[in-house]
Coordinates of N, CA and C in Angstrom, one line a residue:
Chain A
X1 N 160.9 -88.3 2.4 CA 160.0 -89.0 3.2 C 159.1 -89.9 2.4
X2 N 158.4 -90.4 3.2 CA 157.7 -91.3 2.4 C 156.3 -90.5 2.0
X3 N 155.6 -91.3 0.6 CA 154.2 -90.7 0.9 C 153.2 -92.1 -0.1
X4 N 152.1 -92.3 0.1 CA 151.2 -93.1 -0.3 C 150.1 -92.3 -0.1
X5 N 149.6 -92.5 -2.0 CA 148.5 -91.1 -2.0 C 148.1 -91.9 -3.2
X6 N 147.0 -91.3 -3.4 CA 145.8 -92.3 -4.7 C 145.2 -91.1 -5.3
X7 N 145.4 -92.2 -6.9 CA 144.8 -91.2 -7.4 C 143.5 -90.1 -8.0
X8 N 142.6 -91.1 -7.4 CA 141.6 -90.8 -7.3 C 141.0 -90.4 -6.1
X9 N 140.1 -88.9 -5.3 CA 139.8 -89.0 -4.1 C 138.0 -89.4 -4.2
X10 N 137.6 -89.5 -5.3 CA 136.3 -90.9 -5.1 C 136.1 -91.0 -6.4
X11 N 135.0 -92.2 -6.5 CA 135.3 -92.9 -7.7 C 133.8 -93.5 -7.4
X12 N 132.4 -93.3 -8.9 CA 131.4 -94.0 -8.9 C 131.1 -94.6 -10.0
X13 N 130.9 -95.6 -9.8 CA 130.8 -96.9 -10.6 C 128.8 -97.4 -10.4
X14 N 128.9 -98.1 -11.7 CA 127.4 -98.7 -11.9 C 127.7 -100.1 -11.2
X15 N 126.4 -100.1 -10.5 CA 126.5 -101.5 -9.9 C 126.5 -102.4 -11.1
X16 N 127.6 -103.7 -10.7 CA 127.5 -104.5 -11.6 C 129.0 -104.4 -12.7
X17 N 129.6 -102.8 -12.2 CA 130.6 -102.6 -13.4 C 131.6 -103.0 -12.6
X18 N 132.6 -103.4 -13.1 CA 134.3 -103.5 -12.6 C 134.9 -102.2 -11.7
X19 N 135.4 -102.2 -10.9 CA 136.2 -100.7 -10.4 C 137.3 -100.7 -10.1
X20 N 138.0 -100.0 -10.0 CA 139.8 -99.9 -10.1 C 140.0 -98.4 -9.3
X21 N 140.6 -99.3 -8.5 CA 141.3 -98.0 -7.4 C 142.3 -98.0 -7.3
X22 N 143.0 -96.8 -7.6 CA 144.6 -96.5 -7.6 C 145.3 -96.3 -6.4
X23 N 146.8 -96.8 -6.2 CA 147.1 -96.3 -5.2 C 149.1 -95.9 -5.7
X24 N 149.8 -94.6 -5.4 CA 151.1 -94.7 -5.6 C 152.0 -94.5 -4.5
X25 N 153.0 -95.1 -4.5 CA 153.8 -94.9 -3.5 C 155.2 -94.7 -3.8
X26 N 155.6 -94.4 -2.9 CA 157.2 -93.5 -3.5 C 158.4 -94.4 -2.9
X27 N 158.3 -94.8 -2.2 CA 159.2 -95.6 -1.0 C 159.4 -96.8 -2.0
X28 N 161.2 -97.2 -2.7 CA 160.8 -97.8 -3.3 C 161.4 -99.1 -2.6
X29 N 161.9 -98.8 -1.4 CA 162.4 -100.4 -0.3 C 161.0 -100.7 0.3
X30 N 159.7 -100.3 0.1 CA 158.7 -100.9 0.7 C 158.3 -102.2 -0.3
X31 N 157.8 -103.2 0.7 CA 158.0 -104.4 -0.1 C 157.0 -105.4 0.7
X32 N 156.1 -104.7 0.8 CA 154.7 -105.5 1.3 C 153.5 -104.5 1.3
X33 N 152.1 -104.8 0.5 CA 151.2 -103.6 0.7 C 149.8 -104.0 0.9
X34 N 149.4 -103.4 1.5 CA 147.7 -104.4 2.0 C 146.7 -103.2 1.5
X35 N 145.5 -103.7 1.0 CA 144.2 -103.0 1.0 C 143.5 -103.0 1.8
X36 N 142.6 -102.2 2.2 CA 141.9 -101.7 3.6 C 140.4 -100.9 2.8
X37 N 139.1 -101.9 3.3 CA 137.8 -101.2 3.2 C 137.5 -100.5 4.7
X38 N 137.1 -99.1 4.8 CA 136.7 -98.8 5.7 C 134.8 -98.5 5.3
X39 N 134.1 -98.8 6.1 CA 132.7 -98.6 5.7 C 132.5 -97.3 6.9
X40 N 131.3 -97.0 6.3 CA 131.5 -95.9 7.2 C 130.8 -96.1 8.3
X41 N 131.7 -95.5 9.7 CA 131.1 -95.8 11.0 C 131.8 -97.0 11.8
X42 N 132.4 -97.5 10.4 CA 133.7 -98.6 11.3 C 135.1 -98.9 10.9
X43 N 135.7 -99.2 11.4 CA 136.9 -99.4 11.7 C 137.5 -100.0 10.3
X44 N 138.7 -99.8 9.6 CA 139.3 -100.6 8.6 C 139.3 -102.0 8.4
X45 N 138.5 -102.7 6.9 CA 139.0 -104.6 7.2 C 140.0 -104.6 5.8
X46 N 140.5 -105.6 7.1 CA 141.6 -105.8 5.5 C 140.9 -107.0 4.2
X47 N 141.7 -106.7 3.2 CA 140.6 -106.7 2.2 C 141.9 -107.7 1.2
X48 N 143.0 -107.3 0.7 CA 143.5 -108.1 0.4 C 145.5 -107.8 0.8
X49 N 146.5 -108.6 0.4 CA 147.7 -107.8 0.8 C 148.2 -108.5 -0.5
X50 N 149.6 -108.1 -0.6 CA 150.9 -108.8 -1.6 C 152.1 -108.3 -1.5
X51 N 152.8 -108.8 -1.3 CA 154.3 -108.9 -1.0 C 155.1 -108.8 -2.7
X52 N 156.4 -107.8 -2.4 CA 156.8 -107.0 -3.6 C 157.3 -108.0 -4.8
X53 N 157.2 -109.3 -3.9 CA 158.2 -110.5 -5.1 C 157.0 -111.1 -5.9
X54 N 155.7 -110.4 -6.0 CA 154.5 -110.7 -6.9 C 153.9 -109.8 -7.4
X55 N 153.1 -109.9 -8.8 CA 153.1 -108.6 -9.5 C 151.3 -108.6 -9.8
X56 N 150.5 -109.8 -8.9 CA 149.2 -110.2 -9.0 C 148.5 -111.3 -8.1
X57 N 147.7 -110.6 -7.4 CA 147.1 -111.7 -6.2 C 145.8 -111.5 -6.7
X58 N 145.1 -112.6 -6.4 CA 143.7 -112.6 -6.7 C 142.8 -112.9 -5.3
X59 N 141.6 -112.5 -4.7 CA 141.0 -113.0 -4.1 C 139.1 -113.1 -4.4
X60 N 138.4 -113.1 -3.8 CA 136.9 -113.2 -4.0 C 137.1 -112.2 -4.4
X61 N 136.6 -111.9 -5.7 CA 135.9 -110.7 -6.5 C 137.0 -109.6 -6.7
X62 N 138.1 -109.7 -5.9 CA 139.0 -109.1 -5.8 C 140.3 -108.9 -6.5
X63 N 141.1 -108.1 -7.4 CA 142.7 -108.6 -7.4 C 143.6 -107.5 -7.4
X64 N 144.5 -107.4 -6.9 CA 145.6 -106.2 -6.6 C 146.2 -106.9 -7.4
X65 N 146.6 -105.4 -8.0 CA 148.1 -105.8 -8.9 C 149.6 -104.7 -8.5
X66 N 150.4 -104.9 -9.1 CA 151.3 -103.9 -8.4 C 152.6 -104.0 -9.7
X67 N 152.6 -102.5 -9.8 CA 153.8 -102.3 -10.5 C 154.7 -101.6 -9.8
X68 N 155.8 -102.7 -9.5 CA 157.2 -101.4 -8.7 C 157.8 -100.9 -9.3
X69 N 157.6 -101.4 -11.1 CA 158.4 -100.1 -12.3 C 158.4 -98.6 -11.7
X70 N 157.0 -98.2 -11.9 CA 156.3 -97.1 -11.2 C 155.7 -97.3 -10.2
X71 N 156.0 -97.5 -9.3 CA 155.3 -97.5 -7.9 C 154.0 -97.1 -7.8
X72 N 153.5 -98.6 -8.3 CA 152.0 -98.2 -8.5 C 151.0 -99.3 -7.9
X73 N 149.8 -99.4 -7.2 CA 149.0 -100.4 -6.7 C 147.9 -100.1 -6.9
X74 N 147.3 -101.1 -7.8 CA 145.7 -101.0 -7.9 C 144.2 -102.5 -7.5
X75 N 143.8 -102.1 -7.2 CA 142.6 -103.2 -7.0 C 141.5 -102.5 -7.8
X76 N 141.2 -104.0 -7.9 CA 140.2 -104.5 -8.7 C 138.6 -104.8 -8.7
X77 N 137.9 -104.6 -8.3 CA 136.8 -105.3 -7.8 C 135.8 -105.2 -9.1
X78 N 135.6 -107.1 -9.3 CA 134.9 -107.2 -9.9 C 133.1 -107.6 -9.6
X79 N 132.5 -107.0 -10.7 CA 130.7 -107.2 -10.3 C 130.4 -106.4 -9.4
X80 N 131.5 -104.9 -9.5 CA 130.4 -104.4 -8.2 C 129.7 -104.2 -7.8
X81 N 129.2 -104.3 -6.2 CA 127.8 -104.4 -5.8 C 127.8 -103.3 -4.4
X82 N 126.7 -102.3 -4.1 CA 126.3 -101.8 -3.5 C 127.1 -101.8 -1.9
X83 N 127.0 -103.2 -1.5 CA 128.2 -103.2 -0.5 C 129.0 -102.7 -0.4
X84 N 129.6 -102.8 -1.6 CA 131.0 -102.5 -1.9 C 131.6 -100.8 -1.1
X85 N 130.4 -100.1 -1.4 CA 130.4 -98.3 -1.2 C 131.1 -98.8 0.1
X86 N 132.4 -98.0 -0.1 CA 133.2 -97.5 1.1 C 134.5 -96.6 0.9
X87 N 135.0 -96.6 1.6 CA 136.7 -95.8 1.7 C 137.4 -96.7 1.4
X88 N 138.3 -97.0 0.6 CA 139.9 -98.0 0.2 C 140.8 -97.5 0.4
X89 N 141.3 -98.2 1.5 CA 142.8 -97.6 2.1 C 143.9 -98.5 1.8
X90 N 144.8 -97.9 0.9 CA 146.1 -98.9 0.5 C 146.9 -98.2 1.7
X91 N 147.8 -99.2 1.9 CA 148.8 -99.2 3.4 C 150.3 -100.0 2.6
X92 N 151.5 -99.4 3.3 CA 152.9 -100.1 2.7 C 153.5 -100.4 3.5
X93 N 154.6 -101.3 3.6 CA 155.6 -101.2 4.3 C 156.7 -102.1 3.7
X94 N 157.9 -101.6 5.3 CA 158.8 -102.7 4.4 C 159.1 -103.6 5.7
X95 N 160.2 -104.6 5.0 CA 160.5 -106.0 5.6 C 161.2 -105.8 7.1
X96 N 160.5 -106.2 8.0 CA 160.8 -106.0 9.6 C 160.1 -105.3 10.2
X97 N 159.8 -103.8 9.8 CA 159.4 -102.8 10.2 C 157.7 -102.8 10.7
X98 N 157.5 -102.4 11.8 CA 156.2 -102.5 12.9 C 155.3 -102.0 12.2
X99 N 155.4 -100.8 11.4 CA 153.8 -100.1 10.9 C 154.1 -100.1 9.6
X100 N 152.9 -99.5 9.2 CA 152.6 -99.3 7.9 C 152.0 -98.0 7.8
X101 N 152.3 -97.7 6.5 CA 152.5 -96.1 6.1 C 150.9 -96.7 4.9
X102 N 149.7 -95.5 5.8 CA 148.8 -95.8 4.9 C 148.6 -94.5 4.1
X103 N 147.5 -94.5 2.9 CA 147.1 -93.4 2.1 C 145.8 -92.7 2.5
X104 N 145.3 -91.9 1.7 CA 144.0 -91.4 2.5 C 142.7 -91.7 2.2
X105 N 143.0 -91.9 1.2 CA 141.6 -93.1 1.1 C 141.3 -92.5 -0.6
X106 N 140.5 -93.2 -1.1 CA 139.5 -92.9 -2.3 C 138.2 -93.9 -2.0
X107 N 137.2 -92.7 -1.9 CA 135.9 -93.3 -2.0 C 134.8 -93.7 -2.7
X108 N 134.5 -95.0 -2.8 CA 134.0 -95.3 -3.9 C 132.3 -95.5 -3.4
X109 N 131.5 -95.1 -4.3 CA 130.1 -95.1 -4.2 C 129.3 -96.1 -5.5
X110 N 128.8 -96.6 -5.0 CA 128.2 -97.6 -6.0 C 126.6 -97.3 -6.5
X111 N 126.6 -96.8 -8.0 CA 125.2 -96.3 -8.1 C 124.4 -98.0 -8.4
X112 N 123.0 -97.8 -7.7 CA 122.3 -99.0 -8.2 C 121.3 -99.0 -9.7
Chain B
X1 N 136.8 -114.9 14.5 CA 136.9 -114.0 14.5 C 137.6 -113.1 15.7
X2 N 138.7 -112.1 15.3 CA 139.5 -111.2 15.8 C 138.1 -109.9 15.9
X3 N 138.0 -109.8 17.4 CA 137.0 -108.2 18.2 C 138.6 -107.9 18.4
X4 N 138.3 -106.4 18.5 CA 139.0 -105.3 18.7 C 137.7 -104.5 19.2
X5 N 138.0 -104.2 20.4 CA 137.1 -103.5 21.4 C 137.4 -102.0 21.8
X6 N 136.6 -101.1 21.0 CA 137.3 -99.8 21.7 C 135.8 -99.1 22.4
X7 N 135.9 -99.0 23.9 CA 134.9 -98.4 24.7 C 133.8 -97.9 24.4
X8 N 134.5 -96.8 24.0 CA 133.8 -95.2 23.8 C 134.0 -94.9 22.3
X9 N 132.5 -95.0 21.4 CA 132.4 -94.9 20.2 C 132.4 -93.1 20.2
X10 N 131.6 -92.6 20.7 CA 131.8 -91.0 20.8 C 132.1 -90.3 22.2
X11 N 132.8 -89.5 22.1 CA 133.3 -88.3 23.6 C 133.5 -87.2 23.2
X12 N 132.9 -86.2 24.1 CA 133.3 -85.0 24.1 C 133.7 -84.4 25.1
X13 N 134.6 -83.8 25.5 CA 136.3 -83.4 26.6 C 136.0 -81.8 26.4
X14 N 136.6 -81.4 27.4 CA 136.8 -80.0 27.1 C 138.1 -79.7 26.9
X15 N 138.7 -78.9 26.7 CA 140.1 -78.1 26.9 C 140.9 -78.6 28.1
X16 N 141.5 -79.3 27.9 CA 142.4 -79.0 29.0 C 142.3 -80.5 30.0
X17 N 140.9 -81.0 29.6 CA 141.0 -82.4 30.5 C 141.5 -83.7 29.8
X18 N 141.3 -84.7 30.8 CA 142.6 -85.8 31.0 C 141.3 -86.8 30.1
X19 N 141.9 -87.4 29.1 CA 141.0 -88.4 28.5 C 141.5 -89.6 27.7
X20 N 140.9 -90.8 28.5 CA 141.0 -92.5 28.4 C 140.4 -92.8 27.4
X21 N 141.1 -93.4 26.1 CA 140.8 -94.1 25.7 C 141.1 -95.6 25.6
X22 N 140.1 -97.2 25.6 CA 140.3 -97.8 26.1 C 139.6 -99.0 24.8
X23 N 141.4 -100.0 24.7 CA 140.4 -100.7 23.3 C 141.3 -102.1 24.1
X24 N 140.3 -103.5 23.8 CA 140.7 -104.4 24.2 C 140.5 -105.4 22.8
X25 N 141.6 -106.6 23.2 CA 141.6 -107.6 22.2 C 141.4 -108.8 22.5
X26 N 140.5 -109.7 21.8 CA 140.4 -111.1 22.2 C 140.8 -112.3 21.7
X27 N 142.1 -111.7 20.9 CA 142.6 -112.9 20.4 C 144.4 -113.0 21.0
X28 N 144.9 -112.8 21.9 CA 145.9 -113.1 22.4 C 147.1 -112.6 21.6
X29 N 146.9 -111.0 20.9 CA 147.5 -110.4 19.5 C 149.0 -110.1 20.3
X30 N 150.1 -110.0 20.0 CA 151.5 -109.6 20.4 C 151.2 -107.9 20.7
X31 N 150.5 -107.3 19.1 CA 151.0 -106.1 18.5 C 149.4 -105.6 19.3
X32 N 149.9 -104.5 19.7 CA 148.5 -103.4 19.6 C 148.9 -101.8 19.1
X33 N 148.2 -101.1 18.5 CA 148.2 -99.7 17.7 C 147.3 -99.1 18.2
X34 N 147.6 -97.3 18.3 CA 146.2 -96.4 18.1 C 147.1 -95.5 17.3
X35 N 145.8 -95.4 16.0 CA 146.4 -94.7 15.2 C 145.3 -93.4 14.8
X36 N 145.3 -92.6 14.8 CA 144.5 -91.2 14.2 C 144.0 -91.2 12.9
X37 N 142.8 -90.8 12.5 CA 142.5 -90.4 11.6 C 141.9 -89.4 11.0
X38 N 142.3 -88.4 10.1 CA 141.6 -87.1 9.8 C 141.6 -87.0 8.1
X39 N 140.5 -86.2 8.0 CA 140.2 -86.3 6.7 C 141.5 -85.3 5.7
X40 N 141.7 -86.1 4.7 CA 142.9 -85.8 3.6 C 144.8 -85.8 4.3
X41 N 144.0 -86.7 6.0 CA 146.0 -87.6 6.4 C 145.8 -88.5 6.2
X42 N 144.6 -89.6 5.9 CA 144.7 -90.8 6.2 C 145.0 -91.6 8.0
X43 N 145.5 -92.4 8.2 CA 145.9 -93.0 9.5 C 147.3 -92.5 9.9
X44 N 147.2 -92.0 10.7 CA 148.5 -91.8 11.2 C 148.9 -92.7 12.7
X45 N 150.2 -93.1 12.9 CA 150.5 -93.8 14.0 C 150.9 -93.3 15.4
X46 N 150.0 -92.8 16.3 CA 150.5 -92.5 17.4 C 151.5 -93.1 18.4
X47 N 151.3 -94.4 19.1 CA 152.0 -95.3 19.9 C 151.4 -96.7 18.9
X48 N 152.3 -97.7 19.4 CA 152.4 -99.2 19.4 C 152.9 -99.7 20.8
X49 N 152.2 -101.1 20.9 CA 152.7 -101.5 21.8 C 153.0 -102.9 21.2
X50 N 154.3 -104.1 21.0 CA 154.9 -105.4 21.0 C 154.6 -106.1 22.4
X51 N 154.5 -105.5 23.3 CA 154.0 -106.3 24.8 C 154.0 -106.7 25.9
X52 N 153.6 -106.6 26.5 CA 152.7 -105.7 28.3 C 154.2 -105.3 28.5
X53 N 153.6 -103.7 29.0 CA 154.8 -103.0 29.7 C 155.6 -102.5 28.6
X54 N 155.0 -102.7 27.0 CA 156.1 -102.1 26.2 C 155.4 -101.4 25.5
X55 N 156.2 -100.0 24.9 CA 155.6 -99.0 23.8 C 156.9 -98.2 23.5
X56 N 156.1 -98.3 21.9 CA 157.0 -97.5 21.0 C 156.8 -96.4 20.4
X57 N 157.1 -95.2 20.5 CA 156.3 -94.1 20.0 C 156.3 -94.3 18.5
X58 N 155.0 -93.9 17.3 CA 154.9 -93.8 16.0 C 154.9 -92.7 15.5
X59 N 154.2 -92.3 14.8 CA 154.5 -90.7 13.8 C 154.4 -89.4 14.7
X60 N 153.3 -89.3 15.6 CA 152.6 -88.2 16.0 C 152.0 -88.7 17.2
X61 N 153.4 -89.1 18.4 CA 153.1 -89.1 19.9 C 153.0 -88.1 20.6
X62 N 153.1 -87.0 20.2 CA 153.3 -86.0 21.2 C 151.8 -85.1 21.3
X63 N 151.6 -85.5 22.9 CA 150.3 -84.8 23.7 C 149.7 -86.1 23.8
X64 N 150.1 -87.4 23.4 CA 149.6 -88.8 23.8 C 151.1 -89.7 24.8
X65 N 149.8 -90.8 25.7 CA 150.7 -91.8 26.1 C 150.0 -92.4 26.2
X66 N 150.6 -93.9 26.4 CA 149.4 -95.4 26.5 C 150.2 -96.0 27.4
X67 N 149.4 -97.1 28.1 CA 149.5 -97.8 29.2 C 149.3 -99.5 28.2
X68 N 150.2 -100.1 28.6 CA 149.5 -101.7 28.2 C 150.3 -102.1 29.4
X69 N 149.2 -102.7 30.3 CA 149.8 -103.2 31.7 C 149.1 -104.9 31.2
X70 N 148.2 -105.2 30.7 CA 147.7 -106.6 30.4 C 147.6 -106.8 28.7
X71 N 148.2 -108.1 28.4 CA 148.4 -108.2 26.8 C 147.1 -107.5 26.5
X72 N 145.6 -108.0 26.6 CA 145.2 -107.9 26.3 C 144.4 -106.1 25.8
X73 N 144.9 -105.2 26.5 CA 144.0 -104.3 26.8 C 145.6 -103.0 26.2
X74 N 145.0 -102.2 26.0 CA 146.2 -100.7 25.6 C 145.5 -99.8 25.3
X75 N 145.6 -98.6 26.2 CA 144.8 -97.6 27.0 C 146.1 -96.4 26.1
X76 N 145.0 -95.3 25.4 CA 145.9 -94.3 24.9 C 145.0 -93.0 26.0
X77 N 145.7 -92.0 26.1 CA 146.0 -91.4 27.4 C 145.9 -89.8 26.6
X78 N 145.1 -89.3 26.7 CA 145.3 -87.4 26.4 C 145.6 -86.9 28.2
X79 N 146.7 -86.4 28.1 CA 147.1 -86.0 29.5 C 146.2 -84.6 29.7
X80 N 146.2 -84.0 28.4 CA 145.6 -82.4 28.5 C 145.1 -82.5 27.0
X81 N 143.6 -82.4 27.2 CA 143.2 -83.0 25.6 C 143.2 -81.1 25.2
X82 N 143.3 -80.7 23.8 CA 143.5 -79.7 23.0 C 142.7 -80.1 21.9
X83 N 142.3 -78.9 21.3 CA 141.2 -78.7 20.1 C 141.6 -79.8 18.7
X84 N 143.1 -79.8 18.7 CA 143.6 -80.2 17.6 C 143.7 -81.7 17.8
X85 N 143.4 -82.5 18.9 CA 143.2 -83.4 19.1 C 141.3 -84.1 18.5
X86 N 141.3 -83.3 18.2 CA 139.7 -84.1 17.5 C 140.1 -84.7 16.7
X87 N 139.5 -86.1 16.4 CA 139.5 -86.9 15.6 C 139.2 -88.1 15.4
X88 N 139.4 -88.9 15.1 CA 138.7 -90.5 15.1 C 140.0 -91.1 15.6
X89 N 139.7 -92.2 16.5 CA 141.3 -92.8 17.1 C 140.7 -94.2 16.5
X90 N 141.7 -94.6 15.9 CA 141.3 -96.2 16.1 C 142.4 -97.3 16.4
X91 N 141.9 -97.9 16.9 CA 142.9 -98.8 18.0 C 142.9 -100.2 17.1
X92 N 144.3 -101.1 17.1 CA 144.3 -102.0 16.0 C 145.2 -103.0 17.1
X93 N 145.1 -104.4 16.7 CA 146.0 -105.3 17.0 C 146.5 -106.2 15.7
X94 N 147.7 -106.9 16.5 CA 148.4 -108.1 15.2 C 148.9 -109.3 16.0
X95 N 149.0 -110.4 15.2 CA 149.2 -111.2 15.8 C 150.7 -111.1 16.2
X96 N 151.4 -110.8 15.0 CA 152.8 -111.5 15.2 C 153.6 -109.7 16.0
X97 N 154.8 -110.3 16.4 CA 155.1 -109.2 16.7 C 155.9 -107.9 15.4
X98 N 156.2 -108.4 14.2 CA 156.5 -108.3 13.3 C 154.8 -108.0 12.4
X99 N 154.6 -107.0 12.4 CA 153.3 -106.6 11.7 C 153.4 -106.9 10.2
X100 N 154.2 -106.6 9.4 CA 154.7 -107.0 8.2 C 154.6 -108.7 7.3
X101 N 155.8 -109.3 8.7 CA 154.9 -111.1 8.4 C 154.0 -111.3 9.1
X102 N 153.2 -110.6 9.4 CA 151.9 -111.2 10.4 C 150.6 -111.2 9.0
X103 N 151.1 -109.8 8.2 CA 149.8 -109.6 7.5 C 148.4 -108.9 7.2
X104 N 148.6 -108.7 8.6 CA 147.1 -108.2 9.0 C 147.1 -107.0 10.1
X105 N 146.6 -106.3 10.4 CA 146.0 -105.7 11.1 C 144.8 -105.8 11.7
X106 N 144.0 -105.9 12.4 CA 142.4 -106.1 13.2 C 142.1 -104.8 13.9
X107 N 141.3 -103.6 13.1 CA 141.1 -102.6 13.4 C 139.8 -102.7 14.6
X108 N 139.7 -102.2 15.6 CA 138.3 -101.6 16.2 C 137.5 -100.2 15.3
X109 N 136.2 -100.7 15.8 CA 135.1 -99.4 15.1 C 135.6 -98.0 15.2
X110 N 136.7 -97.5 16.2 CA 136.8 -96.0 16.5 C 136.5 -95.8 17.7
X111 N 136.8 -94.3 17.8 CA 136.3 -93.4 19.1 C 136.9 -91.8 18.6
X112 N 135.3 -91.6 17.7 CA 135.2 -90.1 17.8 C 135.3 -89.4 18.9
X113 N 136.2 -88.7 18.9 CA 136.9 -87.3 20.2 C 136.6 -86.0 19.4
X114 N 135.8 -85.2 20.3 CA 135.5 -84.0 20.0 C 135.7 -82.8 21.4
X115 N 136.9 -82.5 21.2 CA 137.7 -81.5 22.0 C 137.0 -80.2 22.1
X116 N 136.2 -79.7 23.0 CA 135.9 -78.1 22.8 C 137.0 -77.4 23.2

């Protein structure tokens, strides 16, 4: 079966420092994977995605990288800031297929 | 901006009764989801619906059904709500009907269910 699990279940960072959240997955025909901030009290945003034929996407403050050697997905968040404190939910899937198989979250808290 | 509209942020049901949950979309999305959440599963997928009049069961349909009679709206259904049914539902849409090339997901806030 499949499973997508992280390896950290929270993670606290100084405001201002870099943070890296781990995610692994086993499934190794999944070939698209998105990140997901949940804050607490609301619903998941999606936060960044990348498709398996890329090994680095960058966005605002942000970059997922991904190794399919070892089935491995991490983001990045650079300058973190207090906002930041939430749940990160990496999510997989593969090509065609309706859902996505998510992880459980690692929570990160941002000391100020 | 994509709302994802889900009713009832908190409810509390007893044993055994019939309980609506009701999440609507305002962007004309193909795809709608309610998916579960409990602490150390992550989201799990109960039903999907591709559109009006259609659904697909996901991981963990059973003691749920959903209605999508209008694109916009998909109603998941506790016919006989049970204790183990507590949990946060959250209801999602997509544009494409292919979730995958679409990209995205557009989650709603929730709907804490608390089953006595």
């Amino acid at each position: 079966g499949e499973s997508v699990g992280l390896h950290l279940p929270t993670l606290s960072v100084q405001e201002g420092d870099n943070s890296i959240i781990n995610c692994a997955y086993s499934n190794s025909a999944s070939d698209y994977f998105i990140w997901y901030k949940q804050e607490s009290g609301k619903g998941p945003q999606f936060i960044i995605d990348i498709r398996s034929n890329m090994d680095k996407r960058q966005g605002q403050r942000v970059t997922v990288l991904l190794n399919k050697t070892v089935k491995h997905l991490s983001l990045q968040i650079a300058a973190t800031q207090p906002g930041d404190s939430a749940v990160y939910f990496c999510a997989e899937g593969g090509s065609g297929a309706n859902n996505l198989f998510f992880g459980t979250g690692t929570r990160l808290t941002v000391i100020p | 901006d994509v709302k994802v509209t889900q009713s009832s942020r908190y409810l509390v049901k007893r044993t055994g009764e019939k309980v609506f949950l009701e999440c609507v979309q305002d962007m004309d999305h193909e795809n709608m989801f309610w998916y579960r959440q409990d602490p150390g599963l992550g989201l799990r997928l109960i039903y999907f619906s591709y559109d009006v009049k259609m659904k697909e069961k996901g991981d963990i349909p059973e003691g749920y059904s959903v209605s999508r009679e209008k694109k916009e709206r998909f109603s998941l259904i506790l016919e006989s709500a049970s204790t183990n049914q507590t949990s946060m539902y959250l209801c999602a849409s997509s544009l494409h009907h292919r979730v995958i090339s679409a990209g995205e997901l557009f989650f709603g806030e929730g709907s804490r269910l608390t089953v006595l």
